[in-house]
């Protein structure tokens, strides 16, 4: 058990009204815990949300030694506060830590920290349909040292942000641009780890795509530029004939909790799900023959994001007439139903914060 000290704010903020959007509003408190070689993780505390003071020499600013996670707390209709498979996020957090030479956090301590900060700011969990409290745990390297070496000190911080329904106007398909100049990750790199550096390297592709009117980028593999990896911050699925196909986890793709849940959900419903390599040519060929029924992205933010159009260096491929397909729809309803506590959870995925 972590001993968490608590300093509550004397100036609670006004709760937001109207549309929440994503990631711009933060709650009244945050969780912080420090790491040193002598003490391990220590000084766990909940304090008023606010600025933190760091040396400009901190390693995180120069060599990017850091990691993050993303999950949500949901307010069920009966008032319970639910997390969705938090053990998966915590397991992934420590896998990322291993890759980034960051010390592990005891999984029970991490879960306790998440629960305590969410409980502290429980009245910030929005209740409008589709809204939730986004949870952002992260770890930064804090040694004030310019040598290239793993830091000996760290901070583990959790901040919370009430977030709006991703689909205010319903589940709308997005247009995606296939990136074939830049790459996001290669096997042996950090593609499977949730680290800021992956995002820093992806910004240029994302910017170019947005300039051309696309919502996100579909990344191809870093070596042959043939195999589909993933979309921006989402894993990707294709419905081809009567099979559902998603790229296999081979070290370059982020192992999404939503990805895993979609695979388990589909298999429980009797669908044939293949985790394998899939080339962009195969996708376009299936589009040409009419076998490509649906394409969708999966991630905590949007849950299911149908893709209505692909553009691969000017070759446009419309998918399912730019409409939401039946499998995308079923998955969105099924998984959000479990997350929000509206549907029975036959998988044991929900975790109630008490
Ligand atoms: C976080 C993330 C995902 C989605 O993972 P979830 O656990 O489903 O939210 C997919 N791709 C990348 C690059 C990510 O950072």
Short mmCIF file of C-alpha atoms and ligand atoms in Angstrom, two decimals:
data_model
loop_
_atom_site.label_atom_id
_atom_site.label_comp_id
_atom_site.label_asym_id
_atom_site.label_seq_id
_atom_site.Cartn_x
_atom_site.Cartn_y
_atom_site.Cartn_z
CA UNK A 1 0.00 0.00 0.00
CA UNK A 2 1.21 3.46 -0.90
CA UNK A 3 1.02 6.09 1.79
CA UNK A 4 -0.46 9.02 -0.11
CA UNK A 5 -0.51 12.44 1.52
CA UNK A 6 -3.24 14.77 0.41
CA UNK A 7 -3.21 18.55 0.11
CA UNK A 8 -6.51 19.81 -1.21
CA UNK A 9 -6.88 23.01 -3.17
CA UNK A 10 -8.28 26.04 -1.40
CA UNK A 11 -9.43 27.40 -4.79
CA UNK A 12 -11.56 24.79 -6.58
CA UNK A 13 -12.00 25.72 -10.23
CA UNK A 14 -15.27 26.33 -11.99
CA UNK A 15 -16.44 23.12 -13.70
CA UNK A 16 -16.68 23.48 -17.49
CA UNK A 17 -20.04 23.93 -19.13
CA UNK A 18 -21.02 22.95 -22.66
CA UNK A 19 -18.74 21.10 -25.06
CA UNK A 20 -15.68 19.59 -23.41
CA UNK A 21 -13.46 18.74 -26.35
CA UNK A 22 -10.30 16.80 -25.53
CA UNK A 23 -7.30 17.52 -23.33
CA UNK A 24 -7.68 21.22 -22.65
CA UNK A 25 -9.31 21.28 -19.24
CA UNK A 26 -7.65 19.86 -16.13
CA UNK A 27 -9.14 19.01 -12.75
CA UNK A 28 -8.32 20.48 -9.34
CA UNK A 29 -5.66 17.96 -8.28
CA UNK A 30 -2.81 15.79 -9.51
CA UNK A 31 -0.86 12.83 -8.20
CA UNK A 32 2.95 13.01 -7.94
CA UNK A 33 5.52 10.50 -6.71
CA UNK A 34 9.32 10.73 -6.89
CA UNK A 35 11.98 8.12 -7.58
CA UNK A 36 15.55 7.97 -6.40
CA UNK A 37 17.99 5.07 -6.29
CA UNK A 38 18.16 5.21 -2.49
CA UNK A 39 14.45 5.45 -1.77
CA UNK A 40 12.80 3.87 -4.81
CA UNK A 41 9.37 5.39 -5.54
CA UNK A 42 8.51 7.59 -2.59
CA UNK A 43 6.68 10.67 -1.37
CA UNK A 44 3.37 9.80 -3.05
CA UNK A 45 1.11 12.83 -2.83
CA UNK A 46 -2.06 14.37 -4.13
CA UNK A 47 -1.64 18.10 -4.50
CA UNK A 48 -3.52 20.96 -6.19
CA UNK A 49 -3.13 20.83 -9.98
CA UNK A 50 -0.48 23.32 -10.98
CA UNK A 51 2.89 24.03 -12.46
CA UNK A 52 5.91 21.98 -11.50
CA UNK A 53 9.38 23.41 -11.18
CA UNK A 54 12.25 21.55 -12.87
CA UNK A 55 15.87 22.27 -13.71
CA UNK A 56 16.28 23.21 -17.38
CA UNK A 57 19.02 20.56 -17.43
CA UNK A 58 16.51 17.75 -16.69
CA UNK A 59 17.17 14.79 -18.94
CA UNK A 60 13.60 14.57 -20.18
CA UNK A 61 14.02 17.92 -21.97
CA UNK A 62 17.14 16.85 -23.86
CA UNK A 63 16.92 13.15 -24.62
CA UNK A 64 13.22 12.46 -24.20
CA UNK A 65 13.44 9.79 -21.52
CA UNK A 66 9.78 9.61 -20.59
CA UNK A 67 6.66 7.50 -21.02
CA UNK A 68 2.91 8.01 -20.83
CA UNK A 69 -0.36 6.13 -20.61
CA UNK A 70 -3.94 7.00 -21.50
CA UNK A 71 -7.13 5.60 -20.01
CA UNK A 72 -10.55 6.80 -18.85
CA UNK A 73 -12.87 6.77 -15.85
CA UNK A 74 -16.56 6.43 -16.69
CA UNK A 75 -19.60 7.36 -14.62
CA UNK A 76 -22.13 4.51 -14.83
CA UNK A 77 -25.88 5.30 -14.83
CA UNK A 78 -26.10 3.92 -11.27
CA UNK A 79 -23.37 6.34 -10.12
CA UNK A 80 -20.49 3.84 -9.94
CA UNK A 81 -17.07 4.99 -11.22
CA UNK A 82 -15.61 2.47 -13.66
CA UNK A 83 -12.18 1.93 -15.20
CA UNK A 84 -11.73 -0.28 -18.26
CA UNK A 85 -9.05 -3.00 -17.98
CA UNK A 86 -6.65 -0.82 -15.94
CA UNK A 87 -4.36 -3.82 -15.43
CA UNK A 88 -3.63 -3.77 -19.19
CA UNK A 89 -2.53 -0.13 -19.11
CA UNK A 90 -0.36 -0.75 -16.06
CA UNK A 91 1.24 -3.82 -17.64
CA UNK A 92 1.95 -1.78 -20.79
CA UNK A 93 3.33 1.05 -18.67
CA UNK A 94 5.96 -1.27 -17.20
CA UNK A 95 6.75 -2.74 -20.64
CA UNK A 96 7.37 0.81 -21.84
CA UNK A 97 9.46 1.49 -18.73
CA UNK A 98 11.68 -1.51 -19.46
CA UNK A 99 12.34 -0.25 -23.01
CA UNK A 100 13.05 3.29 -21.80
CA UNK A 101 15.28 2.27 -18.82
CA UNK A 102 12.72 3.76 -16.42
CA UNK A 103 12.18 1.93 -13.11
CA UNK A 104 8.99 -0.11 -12.88
CA UNK A 105 6.09 1.03 -10.75
CA UNK A 106 4.51 -1.66 -8.57
CA UNK A 107 1.24 -2.49 -10.40
CA UNK A 108 -0.83 -2.38 -7.19
CA UNK A 109 0.66 1.03 -6.31
CA UNK A 110 -0.06 2.37 -9.80
CA UNK A 111 -3.69 1.21 -9.59
CA UNK A 112 -4.04 2.70 -6.11
CA UNK A 113 -2.62 6.03 -7.32
CA UNK A 114 -5.06 6.10 -10.26
CA UNK A 115 -8.03 5.25 -8.03
CA UNK A 116 -7.10 7.82 -5.36
CA UNK A 117 -6.64 10.73 -7.75
CA UNK A 118 -9.88 9.86 -9.60
CA UNK A 119 -11.75 9.65 -6.29
CA UNK A 120 -10.30 12.98 -5.18
CA UNK A 121 -11.66 14.66 -8.33
CA UNK A 122 -14.69 12.39 -8.78
CA UNK A 123 -17.04 15.35 -9.13
CA UNK A 124 -15.12 16.24 -12.33
CA UNK A 125 -16.26 13.04 -14.09
CA UNK A 126 -18.73 14.34 -16.66
CA UNK A 127 -22.09 12.62 -16.96
CA UNK A 128 -23.38 13.58 -20.42
CA UNK A 129 -23.66 10.54 -22.73
CA UNK A 130 -20.29 9.56 -24.17
CA UNK A 131 -18.25 11.81 -21.87
CA UNK A 132 -15.59 10.57 -19.47
CA UNK A 133 -12.60 11.59 -17.38
CA UNK A 134 -9.38 11.06 -19.33
CA UNK A 135 -6.51 9.85 -17.14
CA UNK A 136 -2.95 10.66 -18.18
CA UNK A 137 -0.24 8.97 -16.10
CA UNK A 138 3.34 9.80 -17.18
CA UNK A 139 6.92 9.48 -16.00
CA UNK A 140 9.74 11.93 -16.72
CA UNK A 141 13.51 11.68 -16.17
CA UNK A 142 14.56 14.48 -13.83
CA UNK A 143 18.35 14.24 -13.34
CA UNK A 144 19.87 17.68 -14.13
CA UNK A 145 22.59 16.14 -16.30
CA UNK A 146 23.50 16.50 -19.97
CA UNK A 147 25.32 13.19 -20.31
CA UNK A 148 23.50 10.53 -22.31
CA UNK A 149 22.66 7.96 -19.67
CA UNK A 150 19.47 6.76 -17.94
CA UNK A 151 18.41 9.20 -15.26
CA UNK A 152 18.68 8.19 -11.60
CA UNK A 153 15.66 10.24 -10.57
CA UNK A 154 12.12 10.41 -11.97
CA UNK A 155 8.69 11.84 -11.34
CA UNK A 156 5.51 9.83 -11.86
CA UNK A 157 2.58 12.18 -12.34
CA UNK A 158 -1.11 11.63 -13.05
CA UNK A 159 -3.30 14.42 -14.40
CA UNK A 160 -7.01 14.22 -15.27
CA UNK A 161 -9.00 15.89 -18.01
CA UNK A 162 -12.77 15.75 -18.48
CA UNK A 163 -13.32 14.85 -22.11
CA UNK A 164 -16.27 15.18 -24.42
CA UNK A 165 -17.95 12.60 -26.57
CA UNK A 166 -15.68 11.99 -29.53
CA UNK A 167 -18.67 11.76 -31.80
CA UNK A 168 -20.87 14.69 -30.87
CA UNK A 169 -22.59 14.28 -34.25
CA UNK A 170 -22.61 10.46 -34.21
CA UNK A 171 -20.07 7.92 -35.34
CA UNK A 172 -18.65 9.68 -38.39
CA UNK A 173 -16.15 8.05 -40.79
CA UNK A 174 -12.77 9.75 -41.18
CA UNK A 175 -10.55 10.28 -44.22
CA UNK A 176 -7.03 8.93 -43.89
CA UNK A 177 -3.86 9.58 -45.88
CA UNK A 178 -1.36 6.74 -46.35
CA UNK A 179 2.12 8.01 -45.45
CA UNK A 180 4.85 6.72 -47.71
CA UNK A 181 7.68 9.14 -47.12
CA UNK A 182 8.11 9.23 -43.35
CA UNK A 183 7.97 6.27 -41.00
CA UNK A 184 6.83 6.04 -37.41
CA UNK A 185 8.63 3.03 -36.03
CA UNK A 186 10.65 -0.06 -36.88
CA UNK A 187 11.02 -3.39 -35.16
CA UNK A 188 13.71 -2.99 -32.50
CA UNK A 189 12.78 0.67 -32.01
CA UNK A 190 10.13 2.06 -29.68
CA UNK A 191 6.95 1.49 -31.69
CA UNK A 192 5.47 -0.87 -29.07
CA UNK A 193 6.20 1.62 -26.27
CA UNK A 194 3.95 4.57 -25.42
CA UNK A 195 6.53 7.35 -25.56
CA UNK A 196 6.46 10.97 -26.62
CA UNK A 197 9.31 10.45 -29.07
CA UNK A 198 7.10 8.33 -31.34
CA UNK A 199 4.64 11.20 -31.52
CA UNK A 200 7.34 13.84 -32.04
CA UNK A 201 8.56 11.85 -35.05
CA UNK A 202 5.03 11.52 -36.43
CA UNK A 203 4.01 15.19 -36.29
CA UNK A 204 5.34 16.07 -39.73
CA UNK A 205 3.32 13.33 -41.43
CA UNK A 206 0.24 14.32 -39.46
CA UNK A 207 0.71 17.99 -40.43
CA UNK A 208 1.06 17.21 -44.11
CA UNK A 209 -2.03 15.03 -43.98
CA UNK A 210 -4.07 17.75 -42.28
CA UNK A 211 -2.96 20.28 -44.90
CA UNK A 212 -4.38 17.97 -47.56
CA UNK A 213 -7.66 17.68 -45.65
CA UNK A 214 -7.13 14.31 -43.98
CA UNK A 215 -7.83 13.55 -40.34
CA UNK A 216 -4.91 11.21 -39.75
CA UNK A 217 -2.06 9.23 -41.27
CA UNK A 218 -1.92 5.51 -41.95
CA UNK A 219 1.67 4.46 -41.26
CA UNK A 220 3.33 1.75 -43.31
CA UNK A 221 6.20 -0.39 -42.03
CA UNK A 222 9.55 1.35 -41.73
CA UNK A 223 11.54 -1.03 -43.91
CA UNK A 224 9.59 -1.94 -47.04
CA UNK A 225 6.82 0.69 -46.89
CA UNK A 226 4.38 -2.09 -47.81
CA UNK A 227 2.83 -3.42 -44.64
CA UNK A 228 0.15 -1.54 -42.76
CA UNK A 229 1.23 -0.61 -39.21
CA UNK A 230 -1.31 1.68 -37.54
CA UNK A 231 -3.08 5.02 -37.76
CA UNK A 232 -1.83 8.03 -35.73
CA UNK A 233 -2.89 7.07 -32.23
CA UNK A 234 -5.05 4.11 -33.22
CA UNK A 235 -4.63 0.49 -34.20
CA UNK A 236 -6.28 -0.54 -37.42
CA UNK A 237 -8.68 -3.27 -38.57
CA UNK A 238 -10.03 -4.35 -41.96
CA UNK A 239 -13.11 -6.42 -42.69
CA UNK A 240 -12.18 -8.45 -45.78
CA UNK A 241 -14.81 -10.93 -46.95
CA UNK A 242 -16.02 -12.64 -43.80
CA UNK A 243 -12.74 -12.18 -41.92
CA UNK A 244 -11.50 -9.35 -39.72
CA UNK A 245 -7.80 -8.66 -40.21
CA UNK A 246 -5.45 -6.57 -38.06
CA UNK A 247 -1.67 -6.18 -38.21
CA UNK A 248 0.20 -8.55 -35.93
CA UNK A 249 2.17 -7.16 -32.97
CA UNK A 250 5.79 -7.48 -34.04
CA UNK A 251 7.43 -4.73 -32.02
CA UNK A 252 6.62 -1.74 -34.21
CA UNK A 253 2.93 -1.37 -33.34
CA UNK A 254 1.47 -0.09 -30.08
CA UNK A 255 -0.41 -2.93 -28.36
CA UNK A 256 -3.69 -1.09 -27.81
CA UNK A 257 -6.02 -2.10 -25.01
CA UNK A 258 -8.91 -1.32 -27.36
CA UNK A 259 -7.29 -3.47 -30.09
CA UNK A 260 -7.07 -6.42 -27.70
CA UNK A 261 -10.65 -5.87 -26.53
CA UNK A 262 -11.96 -5.72 -30.10
CA UNK A 263 -10.23 -9.00 -30.96
CA UNK A 264 -11.64 -10.74 -27.87
CA UNK A 265 -15.10 -9.26 -28.41
CA UNK A 266 -15.23 -10.34 -32.06
CA UNK A 267 -13.96 -13.85 -31.30
CA UNK A 268 -16.56 -14.21 -28.52
CA UNK A 269 -19.21 -13.33 -31.13
CA UNK A 270 -17.87 -16.02 -33.45
CA UNK A 271 -15.96 -13.82 -35.91
CA UNK A 272 -12.79 -15.04 -37.54
CA UNK A 273 -10.06 -12.54 -36.57
CA UNK A 274 -6.64 -12.80 -38.17
CA UNK A 275 -3.59 -11.08 -36.68
CA UNK A 276 -1.14 -11.03 -39.55
CA UNK A 277 0.83 -8.81 -41.87
CA UNK A 278 -1.30 -7.03 -44.41
CA UNK A 279 0.11 -5.05 -47.32
CA UNK A 280 -1.38 -1.82 -48.55
CA UNK A 281 -1.66 -3.51 -51.96
CA UNK A 282 -3.87 -6.21 -50.45
CA UNK A 283 -6.12 -3.51 -48.97
CA UNK A 284 -6.46 -1.74 -52.34
CA UNK A 285 -6.96 -5.04 -54.17
CA UNK A 286 -9.72 -6.02 -51.71
CA UNK A 287 -11.22 -2.58 -52.29
CA UNK A 288 -11.14 -3.11 -56.05
CA UNK A 289 -12.83 -6.54 -55.89
CA UNK A 290 -15.42 -5.39 -53.35
CA UNK A 291 -14.13 -7.74 -50.63
CA UNK A 292 -13.10 -4.82 -48.40
CA UNK A 293 -16.26 -4.22 -46.38
CA UNK A 294 -15.04 -2.01 -43.55
CA UNK A 295 -11.97 -0.38 -42.10
CA UNK A 296 -11.75 1.15 -38.63
CA UNK A 297 -9.25 2.45 -36.10
CA UNK A 298 -9.33 1.56 -32.39
CA UNK A 299 -8.10 3.54 -29.39
CA UNK A 300 -9.15 4.77 -25.97
CA UNK A 301 -10.09 8.26 -27.20
CA UNK A 302 -12.54 7.36 -29.99
CA UNK A 303 -12.98 3.63 -29.20
CA UNK A 304 -13.98 2.80 -32.82
CA UNK A 305 -13.24 5.21 -35.63
CA UNK A 306 -14.63 4.09 -39.01
CA UNK A 307 -12.49 4.99 -42.02
CA UNK A 308 -14.47 6.18 -45.03
CA UNK A 309 -11.66 7.02 -47.44
CA UNK A 310 -8.00 6.17 -47.98
CA UNK A 311 -5.61 8.19 -50.12
CA UNK A 312 -2.36 6.47 -51.09
CA UNK A 313 -0.29 8.91 -53.17
CA UNK A 314 -3.40 10.13 -54.93
CA UNK A 315 -5.10 6.76 -55.33
CA UNK A 316 -8.38 7.20 -53.52
CA UNK A 317 -10.25 4.25 -52.09
CA UNK A 318 -13.73 4.77 -50.72
CA UNK A 319 -14.78 2.23 -48.12
CA UNK A 320 -18.38 1.17 -47.53
CA UNK A 321 -19.64 4.29 -49.37
CA UNK A 322 -18.06 6.43 -46.63
CA UNK A 323 -20.61 5.05 -44.17
CA UNK A 324 -20.31 3.22 -40.87
CA UNK A 325 -20.35 -0.52 -41.38
CA UNK A 326 -22.28 -3.02 -39.26
CA UNK A 327 -19.21 -4.46 -37.51
CA UNK A 328 -17.86 -1.00 -36.59
CA UNK A 329 -21.29 -0.11 -35.27
CA UNK A 330 -21.66 -3.31 -33.26
CA UNK A 331 -18.19 -2.91 -31.72
CA UNK A 332 -18.77 0.71 -30.79
CA UNK A 333 -22.09 -0.05 -29.12
CA UNK A 334 -20.82 -3.25 -27.49
CA UNK A 335 -17.56 -1.93 -26.08
CA UNK A 336 -18.81 1.50 -24.97
CA UNK A 337 -21.80 -0.31 -23.41
CA UNK A 338 -19.40 -2.25 -21.19
CA UNK A 339 -17.16 0.76 -20.51
CA UNK A 340 -20.01 2.99 -19.39
CA UNK A 341 -21.70 0.24 -17.37
CA UNK A 342 -24.78 0.16 -19.63
CA UNK A 343 -24.29 -3.43 -20.75
CA UNK A 344 -23.42 -6.63 -18.91
CA UNK A 345 -19.67 -7.23 -18.85
CA UNK A 346 -19.17 -10.89 -19.65
CA UNK A 347 -15.40 -10.40 -19.94
CA UNK A 348 -14.55 -9.07 -16.47
CA UNK A 349 -13.17 -5.88 -18.02
CA UNK A 350 -14.71 -3.25 -15.78
CA UNK A 351 -13.08 -2.25 -12.53
CA UNK A 352 -15.10 -0.27 -10.05
CA UNK A 353 -13.35 2.45 -8.05
CA UNK A 354 -14.70 2.31 -4.53
C1 LIG B 1 -2.29 4.74 -27.23
C2 LIG B 1 -2.08 4.34 -28.64
C3 LIG B 1 -2.95 3.47 -29.33
C4 LIG B 1 -4.25 2.97 -28.75
O1 LIG B 1 -4.10 2.24 -27.58
P1 LIG B 1 -5.35 2.08 -26.59
O2 LIG B 1 -4.75 1.34 -25.42
O3 LIG B 1 -6.35 1.29 -27.31
O4 LIG B 1 -5.81 3.45 -26.25
C5 LIG B 1 -2.62 3.10 -30.62
N1 LIG B 1 -1.52 3.57 -31.23
C6 LIG B 1 -0.66 4.41 -30.60
C7 LIG B 1 0.53 4.89 -31.32
C8 LIG B 1 -0.92 4.82 -29.30
O5 LIG B 1 -0.09 5.67 -28.69
#
